[in-house]
Coordinates of C-alpha atoms and ligand atoms in Angstrom, one line a residue:
M193 CA 12.9 92.8 -81.6
D194 CA 9.5 91.0 -81.1
L195 CA 9.0 87.4 -80.1
E196 CA 5.9 85.3 -79.6
T197 CA 5.6 82.1 -77.5
D198 CA 3.0 80.1 -75.6
I199 CA 4.5 80.3 -72.1
I200 CA 7.2 82.5 -70.7
I201 CA 8.9 81.4 -67.5
V202 CA 10.8 84.2 -65.8
G203 CA 13.7 82.5 -63.8
G204 CA 15.6 79.4 -64.8
A205 CA 16.7 78.1 -61.4
V206 CA 15.1 75.0 -60.0
A207 CA 11.4 76.2 -60.1
G208 CA 11.6 77.6 -63.7
A209 CA 13.7 74.7 -65.0
A210 CA 11.4 72.2 -63.4
L211 CA 8.4 73.8 -65.0
A212 CA 10.1 73.7 -68.4
C213 CA 10.7 69.9 -67.8
A214 CA 7.1 69.3 -66.7
L215 CA 5.9 71.1 -69.9
A216 CA 8.3 69.2 -72.2
K217 CA 5.8 66.4 -73.1
Y218 CA 3.3 68.9 -74.4
N219 CA 4.1 70.6 -77.7
F220 CA 3.8 74.2 -76.5
K221 CA 6.4 76.8 -77.2
V222 CA 8.2 77.7 -73.9
L223 CA 10.7 80.4 -73.3
V224 CA 12.8 80.4 -70.1
V225 CA 14.6 83.6 -69.3
D226 CA 17.2 83.9 -66.6
R227 CA 19.5 86.8 -65.8
R228 CA 22.3 84.6 -64.6
K229 CA 24.7 83.2 -67.2
D230 CA 25.2 79.8 -65.3
P231 CA 23.9 78.2 -62.1
G232 CA 26.9 79.4 -60.0
S233 CA 28.5 77.3 -57.3
M234 CA 26.5 78.3 -54.3
N235 CA 24.6 75.5 -52.5
R236 CA 20.9 76.1 -52.2
G237 CA 19.7 72.8 -51.0
D238 CA 20.4 69.4 -52.5
G239 CA 18.0 66.7 -51.1
L240 CA 15.3 65.4 -53.5
Q241 CA 12.6 63.7 -51.5
P242 CA 10.7 60.6 -52.5
R243 CA 7.7 62.4 -53.9
T244 CA 10.0 64.6 -55.9
L245 CA 11.8 61.5 -57.2
E246 CA 8.4 60.1 -58.4
I247 CA 7.7 63.3 -60.2
L248 CA 11.1 63.5 -61.8
E249 CA 10.7 59.8 -62.9
Q250 CA 7.3 60.7 -64.6
W251 CA 8.9 63.5 -66.5
G252 CA 11.8 61.3 -67.6
V253 CA 14.5 63.3 -65.9
L254 CA 15.3 61.0 -63.0
Q255 CA 17.2 58.5 -65.2
Q256 CA 19.7 61.3 -66.0
F257 CA 20.2 62.2 -62.3
Q258 CA 20.8 58.5 -61.5
Q259 CA 23.8 58.6 -63.8
I260 CA 25.6 61.4 -61.8
P261 CA 27.3 60.8 -58.4
H262 CA 24.7 61.0 -55.7
I263 CA 24.0 59.8 -52.1
K264 CA 21.0 58.0 -50.8
S265 CA 20.1 59.4 -47.4
Y266 CA 17.6 57.3 -45.5
G267 CA 16.2 60.0 -43.2
I268 CA 17.3 62.2 -40.3
E269 CA 18.8 61.5 -36.9
L270 CA 18.5 64.0 -34.1
H271 CA 21.5 63.8 -31.6
H272 CA 22.4 65.6 -28.4
G273 CA 25.7 65.8 -26.5
V274 CA 24.1 64.6 -23.2
F275 CA 21.0 62.6 -24.3
K276 CA 22.8 61.0 -27.4
E277 CA 20.4 59.8 -30.1
L278 CA 17.1 61.6 -29.5
M279 CA 15.1 60.4 -32.5
K280 CA 15.6 58.6 -35.7
I281 CA 13.3 59.5 -38.7
D282 CA 13.7 56.4 -40.8
L283 CA 12.6 56.4 -44.4
K284 CA 13.6 52.8 -45.0
P285 CA 10.2 51.3 -43.9
L286 CA 8.3 53.8 -46.1
S287 CA 5.9 51.7 -48.2
S288 CA 3.8 54.5 -49.8
S289 CA 6.5 55.4 -52.3
K290 CA 8.8 53.3 -54.5
Y291 CA 11.6 55.5 -53.2
N292 CA 12.5 55.2 -49.5
Y293 CA 15.4 57.6 -49.5
I294 CA 16.3 61.2 -50.2
M295 CA 18.7 61.6 -53.2
N296 CA 21.4 64.1 -52.3
I297 CA 23.0 65.8 -55.4
P298 CA 24.8 69.2 -55.3
H299 CA 22.2 71.9 -56.1
R300 CA 24.2 73.2 -59.1
E301 CA 23.9 69.7 -60.8
I302 CA 20.2 69.6 -60.1
E303 CA 19.6 73.1 -61.6
Q304 CA 21.9 72.5 -64.6
G305 CA 20.5 68.9 -65.1
L306 CA 16.9 70.1 -65.3
L307 CA 17.8 73.0 -67.7
D308 CA 19.8 70.7 -70.0
W309 CA 17.1 68.2 -70.1
A310 CA 14.4 70.8 -71.0
N311 CA 16.8 72.4 -73.5
S312 CA 17.0 69.1 -75.5
Y313 CA 13.4 69.7 -76.7
E314 CA 13.1 71.9 -79.7
H315 CA 10.0 73.7 -78.5
I316 CA 11.7 74.8 -75.3
Q317 CA 14.1 77.7 -75.5
I318 CA 16.5 78.8 -72.7
M319 CA 17.7 82.4 -72.7
R320 CA 20.5 83.0 -70.2
G321 CA 22.2 86.2 -69.3
S322 CA 19.0 88.2 -70.0
S323 CA 16.8 89.9 -67.5
V324 CA 13.0 90.5 -67.5
E325 CA 12.5 94.2 -67.0
R326 CA 8.7 94.5 -66.8
M327 CA 5.5 92.9 -67.9
L328 CA 3.2 93.7 -70.8
Y329 CA -0.6 93.9 -70.4
N330 CA -3.5 93.5 -72.8
D331 CA -6.7 95.6 -73.1
Q332 CA -8.4 93.6 -70.3
G333 CA -5.5 94.4 -68.0
N334 CA -4.1 90.8 -68.0
V335 CA -0.4 90.0 -68.5
S336 CA 0.3 89.3 -72.1
G337 CA 4.1 89.2 -72.2
V338 CA 7.4 90.7 -70.9
V339 CA 10.2 93.0 -71.9
I340 CA 13.6 91.3 -71.9
K341 CA 16.9 93.1 -71.6
T342 CA 20.1 91.5 -73.0
G343 CA 23.1 93.8 -72.7
K344 CA 21.6 97.0 -74.0
E345 CA 19.1 95.4 -76.3
L346 CA 15.4 95.2 -75.4
T347 CA 13.2 92.4 -76.7
T348 CA 9.4 92.3 -76.4
C349 CA 8.0 88.8 -76.0
H350 CA 4.3 88.1 -76.1
A351 CA 2.8 84.9 -74.6
K352 CA -0.4 83.3 -73.6
I353 CA 0.8 82.7 -70.1
V354 CA 3.6 84.3 -68.0
V355 CA 5.0 82.4 -65.0
A356 CA 7.1 84.0 -62.3
A357 CA 9.8 81.7 -61.1
D358 CA 12.1 84.6 -60.2
G359 CA 12.8 83.8 -56.6
G360 CA 12.1 85.3 -53.2
Q361 CA 12.7 88.9 -54.3
S362 CA 10.3 88.3 -57.3
L363 CA 10.0 91.4 -59.4
L364 CA 6.8 90.0 -61.0
R365 CA 5.1 89.3 -57.6
K366 CA 5.7 93.0 -56.7
E367 CA 4.5 94.2 -60.1
L368 CA 1.3 92.1 -59.8
S369 CA 0.8 93.8 -56.3
I370 CA 0.5 90.4 -54.7
K371 CA 1.0 90.8 -50.9
A372 CA 3.2 88.4 -49.0
D373 CA 3.6 87.8 -45.2
R374 CA 7.3 88.0 -44.4
M375 CA 9.1 87.0 -41.2
V376 CA 12.9 87.1 -40.7
Y377 CA 14.1 84.5 -38.3
N378 CA 16.4 85.3 -35.3
H379 CA 19.1 83.0 -36.6
E380 CA 21.0 82.3 -39.7
L381 CA 23.1 79.5 -41.2
V382 CA 26.8 79.3 -41.9
V383 CA 27.3 76.8 -44.7
L384 CA 30.6 74.9 -44.9
H385 CA 31.9 71.8 -46.7
M386 CA 34.3 69.1 -45.4
P387 CA 35.2 65.5 -46.0
R388 CA 33.0 63.1 -44.1
P389 CA 34.6 61.6 -40.9
A390 CA 35.1 57.9 -40.6
S391 CA 32.1 57.7 -38.2
F392 CA 29.8 59.2 -40.9
Q393 CA 29.8 56.4 -43.4
G394 CA 27.6 53.3 -44.2
D395 CA 23.9 53.7 -43.9
L396 CA 23.6 57.5 -44.3
R397 CA 21.1 59.9 -42.8
T398 CA 21.3 63.6 -42.3
Q399 CA 22.5 64.2 -38.8
V400 CA 21.1 67.1 -36.7
H401 CA 23.3 67.7 -33.7
L402 CA 21.2 69.8 -31.3
H403 CA 23.1 72.3 -29.1
R404 CA 22.1 75.1 -26.7
D405 CA 24.0 77.6 -29.0
G406 CA 22.4 76.3 -32.1
A407 CA 22.3 73.0 -34.1
V408 CA 24.9 71.7 -36.5
V409 CA 23.5 69.8 -39.4
L410 CA 25.6 67.3 -41.3
I411 CA 24.4 66.4 -44.8
P412 CA 26.1 63.6 -46.6
L413 CA 27.2 64.4 -50.1
P414 CA 28.8 62.3 -52.9
D415 CA 32.6 61.8 -53.1
Q416 CA 33.0 61.3 -49.3
Q417 CA 32.0 65.0 -48.7
M418 CA 29.5 66.5 -46.4
R419 CA 27.8 69.9 -46.1
I420 CA 27.8 71.4 -42.6
T421 CA 25.2 74.0 -41.7
V422 CA 25.8 75.8 -38.4
V423 CA 22.9 77.6 -36.8
V424 CA 24.1 80.9 -35.3
P425 CA 22.2 83.9 -33.9
S426 CA 21.4 86.6 -36.5
G427 CA 24.4 88.9 -37.1
K428 CA 26.9 86.3 -35.8
A429 CA 27.6 84.6 -39.1
S430 CA 30.2 87.2 -40.1
E431 CA 32.2 86.4 -36.9
W432 CA 32.2 82.7 -37.9
R433 CA 33.5 83.6 -41.4
K434 CA 36.4 85.4 -39.9
Y435 CA 37.6 82.4 -37.9
S436 CA 40.9 80.8 -38.9
D437 CA 40.7 77.2 -40.0
N438 CA 41.8 76.1 -36.5
E439 CA 39.3 78.3 -34.6
L440 CA 36.5 77.1 -36.9
L441 CA 37.3 73.4 -36.2
Q442 CA 37.4 74.1 -32.4
Q443 CA 34.1 75.8 -32.5
L444 CA 32.5 73.0 -34.5
A445 CA 34.0 70.3 -32.3
R446 CA 32.6 72.1 -29.2
R447 CA 29.1 71.5 -30.6
V448 CA 29.8 68.1 -32.3
P449 CA 32.7 66.2 -30.7
M450 CA 33.0 63.7 -33.7
L451 CA 34.1 66.6 -35.8
K452 CA 37.4 66.5 -33.9
E453 CA 38.4 63.9 -36.5
I454 CA 38.4 66.4 -39.3
S455 CA 41.7 67.9 -40.2
I456 CA 41.1 69.3 -43.7
F457 CA 38.3 71.3 -45.2
H458 CA 37.7 73.5 -48.1
R459 CA 36.3 76.9 -47.6
E460 CA 35.2 77.6 -51.2
G461 CA 31.4 77.5 -51.4
E462 CA 31.2 78.7 -47.8
H463 CA 28.3 81.1 -47.4
V464 CA 25.7 82.6 -45.1
Y465 CA 22.0 81.7 -45.6
K466 CA 19.6 84.2 -44.0
M467 CA 16.4 82.4 -42.8
V468 CA 13.1 84.0 -44.0
R469 CA 9.5 82.8 -44.0
M470 CA 7.3 84.3 -46.6
H471 CA 4.0 83.2 -48.2
A472 CA 2.3 85.1 -51.0
D473 CA -1.4 85.8 -50.4
Q474 CA -2.2 84.7 -53.9
Y475 CA -0.4 82.4 -56.4
Y476 CA -1.7 84.2 -59.4
A477 CA -3.1 87.6 -60.6
K478 CA -3.9 89.1 -63.9
Q479 CA -3.5 85.6 -65.5
A480 CA 0.2 85.3 -64.5
A481 CA 1.2 82.6 -61.9
L482 CA 3.9 82.4 -59.2
I483 CA 5.9 79.2 -58.4
G484 CA 8.8 78.3 -56.1
D485 CA 10.5 80.9 -54.0
A486 CA 8.5 83.7 -55.8
A487 CA 5.4 82.3 -53.9
H488 CA 7.0 81.0 -50.7
L489 CA 10.2 81.0 -48.7
T490 CA 10.6 78.4 -46.0
H491 CA 13.1 77.8 -43.2
A492 CA 15.8 75.4 -44.4
S493 CA 15.5 73.0 -41.4
S494 CA 13.2 70.6 -43.3
G495 CA 15.1 70.9 -46.6
Q496 CA 11.8 71.6 -48.5
G497 CA 12.4 74.7 -50.6
M498 CA 13.6 73.0 -53.7
N499 CA 11.0 70.2 -53.4
M500 CA 8.1 72.6 -53.0
A501 CA 9.3 74.3 -56.2
I502 CA 9.3 71.0 -58.2
Q503 CA 6.0 70.0 -56.8
D504 CA 4.4 73.3 -57.7
A505 CA 5.7 72.9 -61.2
D506 CA 4.1 69.4 -61.5
V507 CA 0.6 70.7 -60.6
L508 CA 0.8 73.9 -62.5
S509 CA 2.1 72.2 -65.7
K510 CA -0.9 69.9 -65.8
L511 CA -3.4 72.7 -65.4
L512 CA -1.7 75.0 -67.9
A513 CA -1.7 72.2 -70.4
K514 CA -5.5 71.8 -69.9
S515 CA -6.0 75.5 -70.4
L516 CA -3.8 75.8 -73.5
H517 CA -5.6 72.8 -75.0
G518 CA -8.8 74.9 -74.6
Q519 CA -10.3 72.5 -72.0
L520 CA -10.2 74.9 -69.0
A521 CA -10.4 78.7 -68.7
I522 CA -7.0 80.1 -67.6
D523 CA -8.6 81.7 -64.5
E524 CA -10.1 78.4 -63.5
A525 CA -6.7 76.6 -64.0
L526 CA -4.8 79.1 -61.9
A527 CA -7.4 79.2 -59.2
L528 CA -7.2 75.4 -59.0
Y529 CA -3.4 75.5 -58.9
E530 CA -3.6 77.9 -55.9
Q531 CA -6.3 75.9 -54.2
V532 CA -4.3 72.7 -54.5
R533 CA -0.8 73.9 -53.7
K534 CA -1.3 76.8 -51.2
P535 CA -2.6 74.7 -48.2
I536 CA 0.1 72.0 -48.8
N537 CA 2.8 74.7 -48.8
E538 CA 1.4 76.4 -45.8
D539 CA 1.5 73.2 -43.9
I540 CA 5.2 72.7 -44.9
L541 CA 6.0 76.3 -43.9
S542 CA 4.4 75.6 -40.5
R543 CA 6.3 72.4 -39.9
S544 CA 9.6 74.0 -41.0
N545 CA 8.8 76.8 -38.6
F546 CA 8.3 74.3 -35.8
M547 CA 11.7 72.7 -36.7
S548 CA 13.3 76.2 -36.6
S549 CA 12.5 76.3 -32.9
V550 CA 14.1 72.9 -32.4
V551 CA 17.4 73.9 -34.1
F552 CA 17.6 77.2 -32.3
T553 CA 16.2 78.1 -28.9
P554 CA 17.9 81.2 -27.4
N555 CA 16.4 80.5 -23.9
K556 CA 18.8 77.8 -22.4
L557 CA 16.2 76.5 -19.9
L558 CA 13.6 76.1 -22.7
H559 CA 16.2 74.4 -24.8
A560 CA 17.0 71.9 -22.0
G561 CA 13.3 71.2 -21.5
K562 CA 12.8 70.5 -25.2
M563 CA 15.7 68.1 -25.3
F564 CA 14.5 66.3 -22.2
G565 CA 11.0 66.1 -23.7
M566 CA 12.3 64.4 -26.8
F567 CA 14.5 62.1 -24.7
S568 CA 11.5 61.1 -22.6
T569 CA 9.7 59.6 -25.6
R570 CA 12.3 56.8 -25.3
F571 CA 10.0 55.5 -22.4
L572 CA 6.9 55.6 -24.6
P573 CA 8.0 53.6 -27.7
G574 CA 4.5 53.6 -29.2
L575 CA 4.3 57.4 -29.2
R576 CA 7.9 57.8 -30.3
H577 CA 7.2 55.5 -33.3
K578 CA 4.0 57.4 -34.2
I579 CA 5.8 60.8 -34.1
S580 CA 8.8 59.7 -36.2
S581 CA 6.6 57.9 -38.7
K582 CA 4.5 61.1 -39.2
I583 CA 7.6 63.2 -39.6
A584 CA 8.9 60.6 -42.1
L585 CA 5.8 61.0 -44.3
G586 CA 6.2 64.7 -44.2
I587 CA 9.9 64.6 -45.2
A588 CA 9.0 62.1 -48.0
G589 CA 6.3 64.4 -49.3
V590 CA 4.0 61.5 -49.9
N591 CA 1.3 62.6 -47.5
Q592 CA 0.0 65.1 -50.0
E593 CA -0.4 62.9 -53.0
E594 CA -3.9 61.6 -52.4
T595 CA -5.3 65.1 -51.7
I596 CA -3.8 66.4 -54.9
R597 CA -5.1 63.5 -56.9
L598 CA -8.6 64.0 -55.6
Q599 CA -8.7 67.8 -56.1
L600 CA -7.4 67.5 -59.7
S601 CA -9.4 64.5 -60.7
S602 CA -12.5 66.7 -61.4
V603 CA -10.6 68.3 -64.4
I604 CA -7.8 65.8 -65.2
E605 CA -8.6 62.2 -66.1
H606 CA -5.9 59.6 -65.5
M607 CA -4.0 61.4 -62.8
Ligands
FAD890 C1 21.6 81.2 -50.6 C2 20.5 80.2 -50.6 C3 20.7 79.0 -49.9 C4 19.6 78.0 -49.9 N1 19.8 76.9 -49.2 C5 18.8 76.0 -49.2 C6 18.8 74.8 -48.4 O1 19.9 74.5 -47.8 N2 17.8 73.9 -48.4 C7 16.6 74.2 -49.1 O2 15.7 73.4 -49.1 N3 16.5 75.3 -49.8 C8 17.5 76.2 -49.8 N4 17.4 77.4 -50.5 C9 16.1 77.6 -51.2 C10 16.1 76.8 -52.5 O3 17.2 77.1 -53.2 C11 14.9 77.3 -53.3 O4 13.7 77.1 -52.5 C12 14.6 76.4 -54.5 O5 15.8 76.1 -55.2 C13 13.6 77.1 -55.5 O6 14.2 78.2 -56.0 P1 13.5 79.1 -57.2 O7 13.9 78.5 -58.5 O8 12.1 79.3 -56.9 O9 14.2 80.5 -56.9 P2 15.8 80.9 -57.0 O10 16.7 79.8 -56.8 O11 16.0 82.1 -56.2 O12 15.9 81.3 -58.6 C14 15.3 82.5 -59.1 C15 15.9 82.6 -60.5 O13 15.3 83.7 -61.1 C16 16.2 84.5 -61.8 N5 15.7 85.9 -61.9 C17 15.3 86.7 -60.8 N6 14.8 87.8 -61.3 C18 14.9 87.7 -62.7 C19 14.5 88.6 -63.7 N7 14.0 89.8 -63.5 N8 14.8 88.3 -65.0 C20 15.4 87.0 -65.3 N9 15.7 86.2 -64.3 C21 15.5 86.5 -63.0 C22 17.5 84.4 -60.9 O14 18.6 84.7 -61.6 C23 17.4 83.0 -60.4 O15 18.1 82.1 -61.2 C24 18.4 78.3 -50.6 C25 18.2 79.5 -51.2 C26 19.2 80.5 -51.2 C27 19.0 81.8 -52.0

């Protein structure tokens, strides 16, 4: 079978689904192909930051998310057993965005919500349970389509543009011979779900409990639930998963005493998340583009992976639209996409990398020094305020807006 479309998006998780949403307002034919039949239940990040909320509002998707149960999280608190509250990153005073909170919705709902919304447009087609096997090339050596496998059937689909949103293991990135720096962290995350204790109610923020053996992060979720991510040295996660319920609670309470209050938890959705940092050298080649995890993998400590994917989609969609309208050559559009997004993403990767050393420091003396350093800022309130305000802008994602607007304004009017 042969198909023809304007844009093929390989991968229909957050990055691919977000790009389909961003393209919905233009009338191009878009085909999203994903090998999974449904989003699955695994958590893969659930905090939509202020900048992302602004983008979702512009697309028209946010209104749908506001209808489903969600939590408003007003920033991050860093705690320590001895030094108590080390720092509060407060989004409430944020004046540079209309949103001063992170919207926490389970990842599955975000992915499915974006796909459903895109699917409501006739010119956007979603193909689930089908896998892209390889790319097709034209006489100039540029990508001109893909071969899709559904069961035993092969379909050839030609397109003006192919976008790889096929995740960290991206087949397309490898086929395009795009090199990527990759670093595996010396720790991993055990992800658990429990009801929120009585002391974790009211004005909610993500709580990071720093500990010499590794931090425990409590993320408030709707329906009085919370996600717990426990930082453990690489290779130790399997031991944690073998603990009985009682042993697990004891281990958690040792790092976060308030978790003694917990008596029930559900182990479904429990998984191990291996931390990898990766950044592709290029965001495009042979007129095909990379977005989301296909282009970059970041440490989860700043909760940015999903937000970076949505923000990539926002910039790329505007430039692809210009190109398909014949107002910008495709090579120029893709070069500008890389020029705008790559430095921003590199900065996020570096900040998340710094945070990785806060949540896990194997050297106990160094850990104690870092904790004392943070504690000492209590005696320098001006400096403490400056640091926390800067981190708040980074978490909100609003520090990049003006740079993007300036860079794109040469080709796009009315940004
Ligand atoms: C286990 C796990 C836990 C995570 N937890 C967090 C977290 O706590 N915080 C955070 O910020 N981020 C987290 N992330 C990262 C975050 O989920 C991603 O950064 C973000 O959702 C963007 O994902 P993506 O759509 O680019 O890639 P992915 O979510 O990996 O999606 C890629 C999609 O492409 C499809 N695909 C791949 N190859 C093909 C092919 N050949 N043909 C068709 N389809 C294909 C896959 O089926 C998949 O649906 C986690 C990721 C994983 C894997």
